[in-house]
CSV table of C-alpha atoms in Angstrom, one decimal:
chain,number,residue,atom,x,y,z
E,137,SER,CA,-10.1,24.3,23.7
E,138,LYS,CA,-11.7,21.2,25.1
E,139,ALA,CA,-13.9,20.8,22.1
E,140,THR,CA,-10.9,20.9,19.8
E,141,ALA,CA,-9.0,18.4,22.0
E,142,ASP,CA,-12.1,16.1,22.0
E,143,GLU,CA,-12.4,16.3,18.2
E,144,ARG,CA,-8.7,15.5,17.7
E,145,GLU,CA,-9.0,12.6,20.1
E,146,PHE,CA,-12.0,11.2,18.2
E,147,LEU,CA,-10.1,11.5,14.9
E,148,VAL,CA,-7.0,9.8,16.3
E,149,ALA,CA,-9.1,7.0,17.6
E,150,GLU,CA,-10.9,6.6,14.3
E,151,ALA,CA,-7.6,6.6,12.4
E,152,SER,CA,-6.2,4.0,14.8
E,153,ALA,CA,-9.1,1.7,14.3
E,154,MET,CA,-8.9,1.9,10.5
E,155,THR,CA,-5.1,1.4,10.5
E,156,LYS,CA,-5.3,-1.7,12.8
E,157,SER,CA,-8.1,-3.1,10.6
E,158,LEU,CA,-6.0,-2.7,7.5
E,159,TYR,CA,-2.9,-4.1,9.2
E,160,ARG,CA,-4.8,-7.3,10.3
E,161,THR,CA,-6.3,-7.7,6.8
E,162,CYS,CA,-2.8,-7.4,5.2
E,163,LEU,CA,-1.3,-10.0,7.4
E,164,GLN,CA,-4.3,-12.3,6.9
E,165,SER,CA,-3.8,-11.9,3.1
E,166,VAL,CA,-0.2,-12.9,3.5
E,167,GLU,CA,-1.3,-16.1,5.1
E,168,ILE,CA,-3.5,-16.8,2.1
E,169,LEU,CA,-0.3,-16.7,0.0
E,170,ARG,CA,1.7,-19.0,2.2
E,171,PRO,CA,0.4,-22.5,1.1
E,172,GLY,CA,0.4,-21.5,-2.6
E,173,ASN,CA,-2.2,-22.3,-5.2
E,174,GLY,CA,-2.8,-24.1,-8.5
E,175,ARG,CA,-0.8,-21.4,-10.4
E,176,ASP,CA,2.2,-21.9,-8.2
E,177,GLU,CA,2.0,-25.6,-8.6
E,178,ALA,CA,1.9,-25.3,-12.4
E,179,ASP,CA,4.9,-23.0,-12.3
E,180,PHE,CA,6.8,-25.4,-10.1
E,181,ALA,CA,6.0,-28.3,-12.4
E,182,GLU,CA,7.0,-26.4,-15.5
E,183,ARG,CA,10.3,-25.5,-14.0
E,184,GLU,CA,10.9,-29.1,-12.9
E,185,GLU,CA,10.2,-30.3,-16.4
E,186,ALA,CA,12.5,-27.7,-17.8
E,187,GLN,CA,15.3,-28.9,-15.5
E,188,LEU,CA,14.7,-32.5,-16.5
E,189,ARG,CA,15.0,-31.5,-20.2
E,190,MET,CA,18.3,-29.8,-19.4
E,191,PHE,CA,19.7,-33.0,-17.8
E,192,ASP,CA,18.5,-35.0,-20.7
E,193,ASP,CA,20.3,-32.6,-23.0
E,194,ASP,CA,23.4,-33.1,-20.9
E,195,ASP,CA,23.2,-36.8,-21.3
E,196,ASP,CA,22.8,-36.5,-25.0
E,197,ASP,CA,25.8,-34.2,-25.3
E,198,ALA,CA,27.9,-36.6,-23.3
E,199,THR,CA,26.9,-39.5,-25.5
E,200,SER,CA,27.6,-37.6,-28.7
E,201,THR,CA,31.1,-36.6,-27.5
E,202,GLY,CA,32.2,-40.0,-26.4
E,203,GLY,CA,31.4,-39.8,-22.8
E,204,GLY,CA,32.6,-36.3,-22.1
E,205,LYS,CA,30.7,-33.6,-20.2
E,206,GLY,CA,28.1,-31.7,-22.1
E,207,THR,CA,29.1,-28.3,-23.3
E,208,GLY,CA,25.9,-27.0,-24.8
E,209,THR,CA,23.9,-24.0,-23.4
E,210,ALA,CA,21.4,-26.3,-21.7
E,211,GLY,CA,24.2,-28.2,-20.0
E,212,SER,CA,25.8,-25.1,-18.6
E,213,LEU,CA,22.4,-23.8,-17.3
E,214,SER,CA,21.5,-27.1,-15.6
E,215,ALA,CA,24.7,-27.0,-13.6
E,216,PHE,CA,23.6,-23.7,-12.0
E,217,SER,CA,19.9,-24.2,-11.6
E,218,PRO,CA,18.9,-25.1,-8.1
E,219,PRO,CA,16.2,-27.8,-7.7
E,220,VAL,CA,12.7,-26.6,-7.2
E,221,ASP,CA,11.9,-26.3,-3.5
E,222,ARG,CA,8.2,-25.7,-3.2
E,223,SER,CA,8.1,-25.2,0.6
E,224,ASN,CA,11.0,-22.9,0.8
E,225,GLU,CA,9.9,-20.7,-2.1
E,226,LEU,CA,6.4,-20.3,-0.7
E,227,GLU,CA,7.5,-19.6,2.8
E,228,SER,CA,10.1,-17.1,1.5
E,229,ARG,CA,7.4,-15.3,-0.5
E,230,ALA,CA,5.0,-15.1,2.4
E,231,ASP,CA,7.7,-14.0,4.8
E,232,TYR,CA,8.8,-11.2,2.4
E,233,TYR,CA,5.3,-9.7,2.2
E,234,ALA,CA,4.8,-10.1,6.0
E,235,GLU,CA,8.0,-8.1,6.6
E,236,TRP,CA,7.2,-5.6,3.9
E,237,THR,CA,3.8,-5.0,5.6
E,238,ARG,CA,5.3,-4.5,9.0
E,239,GLU,CA,8.0,-2.1,7.7
E,240,ASN,CA,5.4,0.0,5.8
E,241,PHE,CA,3.1,0.3,8.8
E,242,ALA,CA,5.9,1.1,11.1
E,243,GLN,CA,7.1,3.9,8.8
E,244,GLU,CA,3.7,5.5,8.4
E,245,MET,CA,2.2,5.0,11.9
E,246,ASP,CA,3.3,8.4,13.1
E,247,CYS,CA,1.5,10.3,10.4
E,248,LEU,CA,-0.9,11.9,12.9
E,249,ALA,CA,1.4,12.0,15.9
E,250,THR,CA,2.4,15.7,15.3
E,251,GLU,CA,0.9,18.6,17.1
E,252,PRO,CA,-0.6,20.6,15.5
E,253,TRP,CA,-1.7,18.7,12.4
E,254,ARG,CA,-0.8,20.1,9.1
E,255,GLU,CA,-2.4,19.4,5.7
E,256,ASP,CA,0.4,17.1,4.6
E,257,ASP,CA,0.1,15.0,7.8
E,258,VAL,CA,-3.5,14.1,7.0
E,259,ALA,CA,-2.6,13.8,3.3
E,260,ARG,CA,0.1,11.3,4.1
E,261,TYR,CA,-2.1,9.2,6.3
E,262,LEU,CA,-5.0,9.1,3.7
E,263,HIS,CA,-2.5,8.2,1.0
E,264,PHE,CA,-1.0,5.4,3.1
E,265,LEU,CA,-4.4,4.0,3.9
E,266,ARG,CA,-5.8,4.0,0.4
E,267,VAL,CA,-2.7,2.8,-1.4
E,268,GLY,CA,-2.1,0.2,1.3
E,269,GLU,CA,-5.5,-1.4,0.5
E,270,GLU,CA,-4.9,-1.1,-3.3
E,271,ARG,CA,-1.6,-2.9,-3.0
E,272,ARG,CA,-3.0,-5.6,-0.8
E,273,ARG,CA,-5.7,-6.3,-3.4
E,274,TRP,CA,-3.2,-6.2,-6.2
E,275,VAL,CA,-0.8,-8.7,-4.6
E,276,LEU,CA,-3.5,-11.3,-4.2
E,277,LYS,CA,-4.8,-10.8,-7.7
E,278,ASP,CA,-1.3,-10.8,-9.2
E,279,TYR,CA,-0.6,-14.3,-7.7
E,280,GLY,CA,-4.0,-15.6,-8.7
E,281,PHE,CA,-5.7,-15.7,-5.3
E,282,ASP,CA,-9.3,-14.9,-4.4
E,283,ASP,CA,-9.7,-12.1,-2.0
E,284,PRO,CA,-12.0,-13.0,0.9
E,285,PHE,CA,-11.4,-9.7,2.6
E,286,GLY,CA,-12.5,-7.4,-0.1
E,287,ASP,CA,-15.5,-6.0,1.9
E,288,ILE,CA,-13.5,-5.2,5.1
E,289,PHE,CA,-12.0,-2.0,3.9
E,290,ASP,CA,-14.7,0.7,4.0
E,291,PRO,CA,-13.9,3.6,1.6
E,292,ASP,CA,-17.0,5.5,2.8
E,293,ARG,CA,-15.6,5.5,6.3
E,294,VAL,CA,-12.3,6.8,5.0
E,295,ASP,CA,-14.1,9.5,3.1
E,296,ARG,CA,-16.0,10.5,6.2
E,297,PHE,CA,-12.8,10.7,8.1
E,298,GLU,CA,-11.3,12.9,5.4
E,299,LYS,CA,-14.1,15.3,5.6
E,300,GLN,CA,-14.0,15.5,9.4
E,301,ALA,CA,-10.2,15.9,9.4
E,302,THR,CA,-10.4,18.6,6.7
E,303,LYS,CA,-12.9,20.5,8.8
E,304,PHE,CA,-10.7,20.1,11.8
E,305,LEU,CA,-7.7,21.5,9.9
E,306,GLU,CA,-9.8,24.4,8.7
E,307,ASN,CA,-10.6,25.3,12.3
E,308,SER,CA,-7.1,24.6,13.5
E,309,TYR,CA,-5.4,26.7,10.8
E,310,GLY,CA,-8.0,29.5,11.3
E,311,SER,CA,-7.4,29.7,15.0
E,312,ARG,CA,-3.7,30.2,14.4
E,313,GLY,CA,-4.0,32.6,11.5
E,314,TRP,CA,-2.6,30.1,9.1
E,315,LEU,CA,-3.8,29.7,5.5
E,316,LEU,CA,-4.7,26.4,3.9
E,317,ALA,CA,-3.2,25.4,0.6
E,318,HIS,CA,-6.2,26.4,-1.4
E,319,GLU,CA,-6.5,29.7,0.5
E,320,ILE,CA,-2.9,30.5,-0.5
E,321,ALA,CA,-3.6,29.7,-4.1
E,322,GLU,CA,-6.7,31.9,-4.0
E,323,ALA,CA,-4.6,34.8,-2.6
E,324,GLU,CA,-2.0,34.3,-5.2
E,325,HIS,CA,-4.5,34.4,-8.0
E,326,LYS,CA,-6.2,37.5,-6.7
E,327,GLN,CA,-2.8,39.2,-6.2
E,328,LYS,CA,-2.0,38.5,-9.9
E,329,GLY,CA,-5.4,39.6,-11.0
E,330,GLU,CA,-6.2,36.2,-12.3
E,331,PRO,CA,-9.7,34.5,-12.1
E,332,CYS,CA,-10.0,32.5,-8.9
E,333,ILE,CA,-10.3,28.8,-9.6
E,334,PHE,CA,-11.7,27.9,-6.2
E,335,ASP,CA,-15.4,28.2,-5.1
E,336,ASP,CA,-16.7,28.1,-1.6
E,337,ASP,CA,-18.5,24.8,-2.3
E,338,ASP,CA,-15.4,23.1,-3.7
E,339,ASP,CA,-14.2,19.9,-2.0
E,340,PHE,CA,-10.4,19.7,-1.8
E,341,VAL,CA,-8.5,16.4,-1.9
E,342,PHE,CA,-5.0,16.4,-0.5
E,343,ASP,CA,-2.9,14.1,-2.6
E,344,GLY,CA,0.4,12.8,-1.5
E,345,PRO,CA,2.9,13.9,1.2
E,346,ALA,CA,3.4,17.3,-0.4
E,347,GLY,CA,0.0,18.3,0.9
E,348,THR,CA,-1.0,20.2,-2.2
E,349,ALA,CA,-4.7,20.7,-2.8
E,350,GLU,CA,-6.3,20.1,-6.0
E,351,LYS,CA,-9.9,20.5,-7.3
């Protein structure tokens, strides 16, 4: 019906807006990583100092053996340790996370492209959205950066979308004579004569691509 088509169009537009917002925030977070911070500089300095100590150990070994090459552990390590390259390492890190972001969004952007939607389509999208924000926050925190974008992701908006999409699925499944996951579980419990674990007022959260419903 036209009402169903309009509802789906609204939900697709809402999902698109939330996805684009998260994508922009992720790429902006990558740019925060790119120049590095004090923790990065401390790590670079520590590694440079360690390399200098290795070369000093090489010189000591050479002197003690009459001018020959050092054969100690430090000497062997120094021969294979590349010099610290701040710019290259920071650029490589940022480029890695930028590419990782693009690949993940490209893989998940078709979550709601199917017709008709199924429970696991919506579950997959919501999982992607929420976990994507969690990982974005975690990466900045793990490298010791402040997060200036912490207020952009709106979990209440995602929750509202979930409720609207769940209602849409209920109507869509009902019109086709399909059973939702919790309805199947209810039927199985009743068939076995077991107490029903679902109530009419329960809210169901779809967790993960399997599309299973849990209380």
